[in-house]
CSV table of C-alpha atoms in Angstrom, one decimal:
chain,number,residue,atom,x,y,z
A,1,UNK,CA,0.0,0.0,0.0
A,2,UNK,CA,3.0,2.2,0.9
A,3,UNK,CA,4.3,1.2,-2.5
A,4,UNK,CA,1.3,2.2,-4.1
A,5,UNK,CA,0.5,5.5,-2.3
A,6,UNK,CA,3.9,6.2,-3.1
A,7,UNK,CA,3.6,5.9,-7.1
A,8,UNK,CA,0.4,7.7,-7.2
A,9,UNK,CA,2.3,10.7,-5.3
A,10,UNK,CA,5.1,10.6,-7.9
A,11,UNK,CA,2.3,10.4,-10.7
A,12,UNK,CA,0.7,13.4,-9.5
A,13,UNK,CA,3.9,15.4,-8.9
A,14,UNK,CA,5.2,14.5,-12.3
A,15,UNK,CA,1.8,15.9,-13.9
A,16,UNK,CA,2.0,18.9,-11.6
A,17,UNK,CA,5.7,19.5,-13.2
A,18,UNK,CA,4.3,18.7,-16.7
A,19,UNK,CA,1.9,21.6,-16.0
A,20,UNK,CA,3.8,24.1,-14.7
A,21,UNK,CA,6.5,23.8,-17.5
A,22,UNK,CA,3.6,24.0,-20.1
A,23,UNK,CA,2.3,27.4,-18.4
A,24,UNK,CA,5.8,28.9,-18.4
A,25,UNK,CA,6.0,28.0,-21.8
A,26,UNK,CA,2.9,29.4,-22.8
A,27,UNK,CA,3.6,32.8,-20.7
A,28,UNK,CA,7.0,33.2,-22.7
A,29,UNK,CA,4.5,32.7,-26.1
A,30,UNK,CA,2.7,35.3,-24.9
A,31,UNK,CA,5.2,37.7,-23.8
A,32,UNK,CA,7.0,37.7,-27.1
A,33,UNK,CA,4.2,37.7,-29.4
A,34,UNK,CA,3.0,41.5,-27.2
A,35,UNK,CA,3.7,44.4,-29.1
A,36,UNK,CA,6.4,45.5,-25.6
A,37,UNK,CA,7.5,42.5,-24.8
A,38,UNK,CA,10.9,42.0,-26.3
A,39,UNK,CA,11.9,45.8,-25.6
A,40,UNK,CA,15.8,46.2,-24.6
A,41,UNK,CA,16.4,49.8,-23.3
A,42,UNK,CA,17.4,52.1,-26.0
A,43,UNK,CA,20.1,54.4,-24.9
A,44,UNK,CA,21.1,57.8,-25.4
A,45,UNK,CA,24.1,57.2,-27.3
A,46,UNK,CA,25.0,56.6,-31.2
A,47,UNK,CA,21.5,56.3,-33.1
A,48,UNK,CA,21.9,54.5,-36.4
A,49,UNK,CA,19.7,53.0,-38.9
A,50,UNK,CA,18.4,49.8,-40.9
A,51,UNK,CA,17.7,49.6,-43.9
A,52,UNK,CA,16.5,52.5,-46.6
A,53,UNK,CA,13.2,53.3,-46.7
A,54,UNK,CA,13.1,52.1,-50.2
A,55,UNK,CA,13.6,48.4,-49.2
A,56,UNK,CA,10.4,47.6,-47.4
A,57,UNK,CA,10.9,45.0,-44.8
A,58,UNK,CA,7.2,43.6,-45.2
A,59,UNK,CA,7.8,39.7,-45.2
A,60,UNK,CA,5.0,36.8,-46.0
A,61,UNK,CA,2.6,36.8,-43.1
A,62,UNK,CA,-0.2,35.9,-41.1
A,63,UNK,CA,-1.9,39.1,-39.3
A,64,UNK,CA,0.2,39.8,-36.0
A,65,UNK,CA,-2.0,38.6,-33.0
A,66,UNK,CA,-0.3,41.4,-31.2
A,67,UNK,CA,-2.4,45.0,-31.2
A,68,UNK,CA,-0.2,47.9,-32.0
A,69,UNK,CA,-0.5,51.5,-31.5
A,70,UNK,CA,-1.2,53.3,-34.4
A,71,UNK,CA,-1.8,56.8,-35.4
A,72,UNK,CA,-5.7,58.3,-35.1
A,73,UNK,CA,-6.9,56.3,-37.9
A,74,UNK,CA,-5.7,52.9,-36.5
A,75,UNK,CA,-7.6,49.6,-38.6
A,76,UNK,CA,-10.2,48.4,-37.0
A,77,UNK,CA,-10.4,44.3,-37.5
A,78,UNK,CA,-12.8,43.9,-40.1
A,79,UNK,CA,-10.0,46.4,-42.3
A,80,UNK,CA,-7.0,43.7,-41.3
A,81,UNK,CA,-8.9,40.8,-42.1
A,82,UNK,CA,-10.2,42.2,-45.8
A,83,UNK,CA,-6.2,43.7,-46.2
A,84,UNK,CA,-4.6,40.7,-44.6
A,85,UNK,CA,-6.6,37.5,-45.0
A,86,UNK,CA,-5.3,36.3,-48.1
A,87,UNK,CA,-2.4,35.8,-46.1
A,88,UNK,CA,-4.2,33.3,-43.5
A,89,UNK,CA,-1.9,30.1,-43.2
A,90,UNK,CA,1.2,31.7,-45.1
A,91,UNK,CA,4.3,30.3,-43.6
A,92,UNK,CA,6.4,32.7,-40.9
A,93,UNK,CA,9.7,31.9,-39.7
A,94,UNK,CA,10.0,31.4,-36.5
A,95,UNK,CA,12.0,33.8,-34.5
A,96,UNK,CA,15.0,30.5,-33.2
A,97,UNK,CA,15.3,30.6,-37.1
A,98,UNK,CA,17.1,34.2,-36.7
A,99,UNK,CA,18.7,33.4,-33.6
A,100,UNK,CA,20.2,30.0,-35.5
A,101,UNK,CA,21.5,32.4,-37.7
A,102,UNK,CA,22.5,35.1,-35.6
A,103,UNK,CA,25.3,32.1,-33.5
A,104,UNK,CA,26.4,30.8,-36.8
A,105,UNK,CA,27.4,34.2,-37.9
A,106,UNK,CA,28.9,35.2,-34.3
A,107,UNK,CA,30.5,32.0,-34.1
A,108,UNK,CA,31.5,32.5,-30.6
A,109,UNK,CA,29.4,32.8,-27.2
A,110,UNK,CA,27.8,35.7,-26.7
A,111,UNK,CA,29.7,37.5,-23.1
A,112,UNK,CA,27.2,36.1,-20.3
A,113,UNK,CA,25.9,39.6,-19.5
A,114,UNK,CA,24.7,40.7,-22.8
A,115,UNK,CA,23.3,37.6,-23.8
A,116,UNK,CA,19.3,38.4,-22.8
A,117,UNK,CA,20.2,42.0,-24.4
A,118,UNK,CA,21.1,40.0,-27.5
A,119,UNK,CA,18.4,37.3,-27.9
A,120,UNK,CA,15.8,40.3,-27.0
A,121,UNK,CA,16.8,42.5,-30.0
A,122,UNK,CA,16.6,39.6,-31.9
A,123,UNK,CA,13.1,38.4,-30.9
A,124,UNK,CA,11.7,42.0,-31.2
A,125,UNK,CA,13.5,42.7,-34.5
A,126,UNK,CA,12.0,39.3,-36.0
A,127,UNK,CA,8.6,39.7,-34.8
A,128,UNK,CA,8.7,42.9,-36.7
A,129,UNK,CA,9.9,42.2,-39.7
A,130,UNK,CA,7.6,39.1,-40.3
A,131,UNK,CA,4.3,41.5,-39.0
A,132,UNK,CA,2.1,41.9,-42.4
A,133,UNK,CA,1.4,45.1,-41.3
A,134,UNK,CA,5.5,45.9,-41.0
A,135,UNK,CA,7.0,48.4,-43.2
A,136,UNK,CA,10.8,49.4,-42.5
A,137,UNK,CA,11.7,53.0,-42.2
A,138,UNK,CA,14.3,54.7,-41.0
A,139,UNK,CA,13.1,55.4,-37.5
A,140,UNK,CA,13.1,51.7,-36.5
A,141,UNK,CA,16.1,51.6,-37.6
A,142,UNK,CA,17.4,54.3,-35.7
A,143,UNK,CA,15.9,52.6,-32.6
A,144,UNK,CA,17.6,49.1,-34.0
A,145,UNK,CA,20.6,50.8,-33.8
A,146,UNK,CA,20.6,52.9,-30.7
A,147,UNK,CA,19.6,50.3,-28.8
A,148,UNK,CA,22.3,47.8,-29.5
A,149,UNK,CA,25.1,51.1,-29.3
A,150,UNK,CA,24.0,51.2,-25.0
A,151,UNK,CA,23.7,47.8,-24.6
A,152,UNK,CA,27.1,46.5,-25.8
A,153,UNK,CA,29.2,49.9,-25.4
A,154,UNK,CA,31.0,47.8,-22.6
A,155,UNK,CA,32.5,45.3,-25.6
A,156,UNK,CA,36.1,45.5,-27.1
A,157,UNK,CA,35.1,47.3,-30.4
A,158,UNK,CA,36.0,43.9,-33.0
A,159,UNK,CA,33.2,42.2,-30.9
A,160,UNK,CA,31.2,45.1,-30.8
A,161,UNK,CA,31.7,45.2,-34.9
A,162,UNK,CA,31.0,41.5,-35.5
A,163,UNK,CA,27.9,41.9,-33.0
A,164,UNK,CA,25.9,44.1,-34.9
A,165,UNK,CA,26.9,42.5,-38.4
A,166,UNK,CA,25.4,39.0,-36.8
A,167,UNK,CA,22.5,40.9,-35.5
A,168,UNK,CA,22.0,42.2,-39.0
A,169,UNK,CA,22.8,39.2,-40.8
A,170,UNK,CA,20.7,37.1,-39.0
A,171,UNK,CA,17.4,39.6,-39.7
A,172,UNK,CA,18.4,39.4,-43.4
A,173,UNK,CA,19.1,43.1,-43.2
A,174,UNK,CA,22.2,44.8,-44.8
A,175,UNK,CA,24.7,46.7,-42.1
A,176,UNK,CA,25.8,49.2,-44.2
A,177,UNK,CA,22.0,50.5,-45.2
A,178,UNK,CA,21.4,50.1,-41.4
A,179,UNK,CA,24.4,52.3,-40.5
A,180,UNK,CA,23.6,54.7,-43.2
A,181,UNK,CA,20.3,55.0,-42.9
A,182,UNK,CA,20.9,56.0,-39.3
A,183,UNK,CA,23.4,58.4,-39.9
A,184,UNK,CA,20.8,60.3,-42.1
A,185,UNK,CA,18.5,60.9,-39.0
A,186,UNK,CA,21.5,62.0,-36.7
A,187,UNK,CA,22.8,64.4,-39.4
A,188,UNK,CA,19.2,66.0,-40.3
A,189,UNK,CA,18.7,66.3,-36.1
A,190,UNK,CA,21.6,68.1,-35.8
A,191,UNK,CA,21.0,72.0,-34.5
A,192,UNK,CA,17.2,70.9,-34.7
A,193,UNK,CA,14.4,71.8,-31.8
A,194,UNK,CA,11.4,70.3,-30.5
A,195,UNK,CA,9.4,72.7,-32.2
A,196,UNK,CA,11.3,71.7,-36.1
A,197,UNK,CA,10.4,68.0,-35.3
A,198,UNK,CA,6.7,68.8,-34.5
A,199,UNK,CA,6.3,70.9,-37.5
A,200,UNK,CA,7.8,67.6,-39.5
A,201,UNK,CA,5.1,65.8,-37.7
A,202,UNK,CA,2.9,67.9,-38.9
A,203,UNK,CA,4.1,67.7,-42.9
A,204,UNK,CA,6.1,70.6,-43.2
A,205,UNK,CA,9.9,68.8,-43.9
A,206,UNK,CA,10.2,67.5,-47.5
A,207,UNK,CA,13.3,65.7,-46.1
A,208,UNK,CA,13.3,62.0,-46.0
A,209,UNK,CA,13.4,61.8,-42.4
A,210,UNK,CA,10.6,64.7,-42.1
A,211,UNK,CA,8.4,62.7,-44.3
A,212,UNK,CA,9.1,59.7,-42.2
A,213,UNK,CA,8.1,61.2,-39.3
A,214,UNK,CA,4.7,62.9,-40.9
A,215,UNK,CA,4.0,59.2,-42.0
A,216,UNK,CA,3.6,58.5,-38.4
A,217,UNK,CA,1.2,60.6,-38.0
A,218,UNK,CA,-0.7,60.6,-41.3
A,219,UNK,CA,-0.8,56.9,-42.5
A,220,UNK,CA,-3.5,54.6,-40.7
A,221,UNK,CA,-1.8,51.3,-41.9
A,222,UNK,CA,0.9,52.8,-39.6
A,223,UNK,CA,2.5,50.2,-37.2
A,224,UNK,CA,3.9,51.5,-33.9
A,225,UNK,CA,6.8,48.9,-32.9
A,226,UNK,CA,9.4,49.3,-30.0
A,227,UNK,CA,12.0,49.8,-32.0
A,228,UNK,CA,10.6,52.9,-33.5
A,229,UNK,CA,9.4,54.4,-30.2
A,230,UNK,CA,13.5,54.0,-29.9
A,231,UNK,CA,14.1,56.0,-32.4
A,232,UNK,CA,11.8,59.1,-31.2
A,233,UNK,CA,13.7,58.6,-28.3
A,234,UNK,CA,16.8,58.8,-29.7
A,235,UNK,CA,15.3,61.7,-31.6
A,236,UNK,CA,14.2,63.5,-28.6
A,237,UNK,CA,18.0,63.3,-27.0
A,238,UNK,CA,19.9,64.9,-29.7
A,239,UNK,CA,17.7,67.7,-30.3
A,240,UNK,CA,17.7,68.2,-26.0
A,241,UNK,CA,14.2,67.0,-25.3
A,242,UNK,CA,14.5,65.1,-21.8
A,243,UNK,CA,13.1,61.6,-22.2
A,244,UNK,CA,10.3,61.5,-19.4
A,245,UNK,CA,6.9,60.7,-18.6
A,246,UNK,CA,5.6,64.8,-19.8
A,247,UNK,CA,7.7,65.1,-22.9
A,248,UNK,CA,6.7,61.4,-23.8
A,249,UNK,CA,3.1,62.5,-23.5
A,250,UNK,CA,3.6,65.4,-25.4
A,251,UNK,CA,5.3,63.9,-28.6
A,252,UNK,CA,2.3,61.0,-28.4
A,253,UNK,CA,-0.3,63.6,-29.1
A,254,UNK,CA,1.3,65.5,-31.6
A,255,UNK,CA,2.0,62.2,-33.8
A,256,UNK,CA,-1.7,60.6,-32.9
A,257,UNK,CA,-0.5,57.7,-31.3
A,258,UNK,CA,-3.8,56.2,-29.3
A,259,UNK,CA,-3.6,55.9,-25.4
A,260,UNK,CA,-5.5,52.9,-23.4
A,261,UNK,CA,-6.3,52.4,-19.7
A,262,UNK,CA,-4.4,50.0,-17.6
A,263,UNK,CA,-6.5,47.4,-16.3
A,264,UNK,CA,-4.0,47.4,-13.5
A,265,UNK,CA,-3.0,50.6,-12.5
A,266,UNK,CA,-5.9,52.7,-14.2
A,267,UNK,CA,-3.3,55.2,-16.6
A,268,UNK,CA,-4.1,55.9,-19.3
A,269,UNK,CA,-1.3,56.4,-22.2
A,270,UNK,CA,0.1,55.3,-25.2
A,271,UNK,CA,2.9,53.0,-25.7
A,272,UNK,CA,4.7,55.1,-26.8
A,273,UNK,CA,4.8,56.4,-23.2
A,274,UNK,CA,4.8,53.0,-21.9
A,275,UNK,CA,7.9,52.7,-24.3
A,276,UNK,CA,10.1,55.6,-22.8
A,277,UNK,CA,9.4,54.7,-19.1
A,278,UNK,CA,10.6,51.2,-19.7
A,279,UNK,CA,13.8,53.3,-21.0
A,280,UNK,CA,14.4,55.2,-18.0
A,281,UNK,CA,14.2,52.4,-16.1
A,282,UNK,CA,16.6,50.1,-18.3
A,283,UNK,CA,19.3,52.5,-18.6
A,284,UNK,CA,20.1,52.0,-14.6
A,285,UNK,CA,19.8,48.8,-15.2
A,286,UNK,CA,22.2,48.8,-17.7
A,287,UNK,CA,24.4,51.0,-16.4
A,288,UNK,CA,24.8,48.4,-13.7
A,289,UNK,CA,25.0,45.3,-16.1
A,290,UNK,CA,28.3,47.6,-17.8
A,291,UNK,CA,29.7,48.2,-14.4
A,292,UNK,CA,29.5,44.1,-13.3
A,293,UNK,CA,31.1,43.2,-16.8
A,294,UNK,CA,33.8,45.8,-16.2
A,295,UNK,CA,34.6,44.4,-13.0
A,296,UNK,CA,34.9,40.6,-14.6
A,297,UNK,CA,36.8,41.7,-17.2
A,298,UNK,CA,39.4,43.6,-14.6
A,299,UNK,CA,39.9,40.4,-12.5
A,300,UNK,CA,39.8,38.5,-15.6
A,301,UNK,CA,42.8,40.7,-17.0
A,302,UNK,CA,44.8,40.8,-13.5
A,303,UNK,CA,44.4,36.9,-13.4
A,304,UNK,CA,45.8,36.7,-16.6
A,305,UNK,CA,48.4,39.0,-16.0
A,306,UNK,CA,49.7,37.5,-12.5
A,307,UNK,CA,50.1,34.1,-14.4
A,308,UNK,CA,51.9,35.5,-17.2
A,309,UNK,CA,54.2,37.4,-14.3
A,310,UNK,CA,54.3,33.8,-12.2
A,311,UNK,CA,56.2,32.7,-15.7
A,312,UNK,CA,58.5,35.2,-16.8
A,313,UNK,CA,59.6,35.1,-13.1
A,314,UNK,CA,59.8,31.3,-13.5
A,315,UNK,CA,61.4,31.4,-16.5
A,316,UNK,CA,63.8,34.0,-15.4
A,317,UNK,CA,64.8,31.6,-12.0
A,318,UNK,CA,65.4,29.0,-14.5
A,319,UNK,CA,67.8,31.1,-16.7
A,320,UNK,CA,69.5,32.0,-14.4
A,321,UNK,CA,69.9,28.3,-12.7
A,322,UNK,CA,71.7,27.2,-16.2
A,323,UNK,CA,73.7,30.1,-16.4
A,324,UNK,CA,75.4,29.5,-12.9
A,325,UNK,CA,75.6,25.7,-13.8
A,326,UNK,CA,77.0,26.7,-17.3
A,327,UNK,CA,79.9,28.7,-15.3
């Protein structure tokens, strides 16, 4: 009976552990397919871009199932499912397809520290580029960029070099466009105001990057992703807008970007919002990721350089041993 009781207490455990595994798993499918899941903290350094805006990343797709922010005219469902349903069944690469890639172009492990940073970027990079609704400008690239400049600023440059190119690579995306594009965005912010980027809003810049920005605004297909909300972020550094919950609010409203309640909390605000207070929050974290990788790579490096002492002293002893016995 002992025996028995015994079994039917190891059944029930191993079901219980069957379950919980099968919950986690379903969480983290539900996590990455949200439109702010897969968010790493954009930083205020170095903003560069993806592709040009010629090259339209829209890739074979079901609709997302996640709901993004979109300008005033957002689609409502009956508009995806007449724009999108012929694409119903289509086959979508999965996102371990692009990080498969991503370790056979970086051929090396990825420095323990960075490695959620990395497979993050990756996740939310993927799940935008396969959205139907997905169309590449230069503003997601900038946030593409900007965000992997903070997070691996801590990296010898050569690593930092053949980082990006695998992130890249493995999104199918060309480097040089990315860095290009970006540098277009950084050069037409320079000497800029808040008040020049809100009249671009607004349709008053002919410039490529003014007309991406009034395509924000103007365009109800528009789909908000993370990775742009970097890029306004970006945006709002170089031309000395403070990053915070008030200047957030106020560049939401003048591109159109929808707001919606917290079931939770009861706030109301756009994800956009959401987006930049996630930032604030990430860059002390970050800071403090950089400071513990520092400190490895110091004891690392005096290790390395007390053993290399311990055998040039050794070495020396031994010398001079021969020498005398030479004599």
């Amino acid at each position: 009976k002992a025996t028995t009781s015994f079994a039917y207490l190891w059944e029930g455990a191993c079901r219980l552990c069957s379950l919980v595994m099968f919950l986690r798993k379903a969480l983290l499918v539900a996590a990455l397919a949200a439109p702010a899941a897969a968010f790493a903290p954009t930083g205020s350094f170095g903003g560069l871009q993806l592709r040009s805006s010629h090259a339209s990343a829209m890739l074979p797709a079901t609709p997302s199932l996640r709901a993004p922010s979109c300008s005033a005219g957002s689609l409502q469902m009956g508009e995806l499912a007449e724009k999108f349903g012929h694409l119903r069944g289509a086959d979508v690469e999965p996102c371990d397809k692009a990080v498969k890639r991503f370790y056979e172009l970086f051929a090396k492990p990825v420095p323990f520290v960075f490695r959620t940073a990395t497979n993050e970027i990756l996740y939310m990079s993927h799940l935008d580029l396969v959205n139907a609704r997905f169309n590449y400008d230069i503003f997601w690239a900038l946030g593409f960029y900007s965000t992997y400049d903070l997070f691996f600023a801590a990296l010898d440059e050569g690593v930092r070099a053949n980082l990006f190119k695998s992130l890249v690579g493995a999104l199918k995306l060309d480097k040089d466009v990315v860095k290009g594009d970006a540098e277009k965005v950084l050069e037409w912010a320079k000497g800029k105001t808040e008040a020049d980027v809100v009249a671009a809003i607004n349709g008053e810049d002919s410039s490529e990057v003014g007309q991406a920005l009034a395509n924000a605004k103007s365009n109800k297909d528009f789909l908000y992703t993370r990775n742009f909300g970097a890029g306004l972020i970006k945006l709002m550094q170089v031309v000395g807008v403070e990053p915070n919950s008030e200047t957030s609010k106020r560049w939401a409203e003048a591109i159109g970007f929808g707001s919606k309640t917290s079931a939770l909390t009861g706030m109301s605000m756009s994800k956009f919002e959401a987006d930049v207070g996630i930032f604030l929050s990430s860059v002390e974290k970050m800071q403090e990721v950089m400071q513990l990788y520092a400190d490895v790579e110091a004891r690392e490096k005096k290790k390395v350089a007390e053993k290399l002492a311990e055998k040039a002293a050794k070495a020396a002893e031994e010398a001079s041993a021969q020498a005398e016995m030479a004599q």
